[in-house]
Amino acid sequence: MRFAIVGTGFRARAFCTLAAALPDLFDVSAILPHRPLDDNDRAALGLPVAGDLGELLGTRPGFVLTTAGPDATPDLMRELTDRGVPALAETPPALDESTLQALWRDVGSRGLVQVAEQYPRHPMTAARIAAVRSGLIGTPTSAQVSMTQTYHAVAILRALLGVGLTDADVRATTHTAPLVAPVSRAGWTRDREEHPTVTTTATLDFGDAIGHYDFTEGQTRNPLRASRVLVRGSRGEIIDDALTRLVDETTVVTSGFERRQTGLHHDFEAPELDQISLDGSVLFHNPYVGARLSDEEIAMASLLEAMGRWVADEGPEPYPLADAAQDQLLGLAIRRASETGASVRVVREAWAA
């Protein structure tokens, strides 16, 4: 699956590393920097560097992954779709509501844009979604996600609840409290000081289901704040890695999501995820065994592969622009509700038609 990349930041480098780990599956044809590169930068990339979009497309990619930032994404989407090129945009597709709406008016009907929302594809999240969709806990009625920020968390909530592009009432509050941040994107900070840190909690009322959002600044990289997931249904619930359900008139059982990780103790296999199962039924199997990928990389690889198959008319859309626009719209509502203290009503937009 041959693709090109616009951008040279953290996400672009992560996708380049992933493609290098799976050379039989992915081929990066070239990269278009969003800032000037010196010789050391070019050597570190180890890829052909294009001077402009025309030169990038001259390498004949099947699609273009854009990672130049949400301020640049809308115009890139317009230019790529004007040229008839399938595009995979990093999240979020636009920074604000009006820009989202304008982007949809310009490119929504062309059917060429997908968005790189990988969080529902994370192995444990995907296993939980599979368990919910199998009906084990009945009809899902509420979910809580404390894992990642706004639009990513909303994507997970909507997937767990089976909520489409529907109306919602959003309420949110914030709380500032001291917290140590021992790890950043650059690694260990060696900072043991407590810093004022904001936690945002929100309720998204979809009518038949309710989503609960809980996120602390820096949580995705702070080992002092674990991820938490709760899904409640009409016949049971999921709390993190445990599923409780009614199996007959007088029997309630609790089962665990079992993660088979190779390379532990005296296991001489490569250290990586093999599968996630529940009561002997495999809910998620790592398609990239042998590549030694992290869960994040597995999700990213799954997204890229799905994009390639969609472009080749061999599979469904990996994550449509309409869904990503809805996630961002709800994420913006969380922010606005937390800032104003008022309830924010999110209504159906053109992408929900």
Steps between C-alpha positions, in 0.01 A plus 500: 500500500679806371430836660662841540518726804463874545677621815811401694388530863451240771207323332665496158813341647287245686333393176837482325634276776192282473534466123864399544392230749256355244685533167302219336177691564582872481715715274546875559556644153615844622452761768417870459637708790281768656814686607855533355729203562876502536723220372493319835119502502489362147748225583305406812180459301663261254224566246464697176415861589265686266523873438129557446170313477533440129836331547357296789212374285748425223623209714159339430373428852169321546404763756652789693524515880499858627666576836572872464260605778127577512552862393646377168278192454189660344687664213704185441177298481359745246810490283529121509132441423516758218770277353291186559745357755373298799611660827544378856496803732645503849260587782324735536405589142440866596546721804156659537135451411482743209814355340357149539179605330687672216727199451199269476330728245813498284609135516235295680311386192814395313554186709878528499580596861548271798640595840777331699299432815678196640372488859199269441751263336721466809501128582334513843251764388421297188447191719259689726310634197478146358366371832234772514396443138468127563219576744671363813387793715174560315422848371774748597347795684797690642877509474784680673840554342799644685784441259559770243387848400172630352455375142693175558296423813176590320590256221538222760180598682294501180644164395427339838145640509424447132408868466496648152496860378221608732405792722650532849482720807844561647581617853853535638700624796869543576702455817859606565711298741872434561659216307851383419579446132792255497482419126458714187519424129877549530532242780554518877481858619679433833265764640352398835322830558122519514348727236145636469330264255151524352257207490194532279191286553202506266169330433381444145128421496407329174143425610501120515860488626734716706874544466724613785830669421782538753845623405793655684755708313791280394319182603598305189865508611465524876548164677338652810165515317384163369247455220149396606207370298149417617219381274159425647234305317156358560640153589842576646801729495867529414737655752849530354608137435201324662158421355205414726178363352182307568517155340171352629220582744716452811861518380728801468858441387807721470762424234830667423640622172812287470795652324749248360835675489795303365863536600437490875685291758641191321308560178752537217253656257524869406365742763165611359124462527361177356128519579230615742232250596197470726385160627702326230360713217760715322375858469817648354791338322816689414523496117865604511658230715875501450533877456522564878257792494356691794123523538510852355697376201260210447211748490689726257593208275140377498383846397757530219417153373127574506566822308696314236229238462230768476694686230528170308123436542579198715352615832279748685594856592754501786366816669282736293539876514140522624581299813817695572313828452236383749770401752662841473164680519423321826854563625456871432168488688678347802751785496230767461285350775799484736587863430148642533344268755193478276353201320589486130258352249659319205261457208522296182734653244511462123735200530224312687258522207 
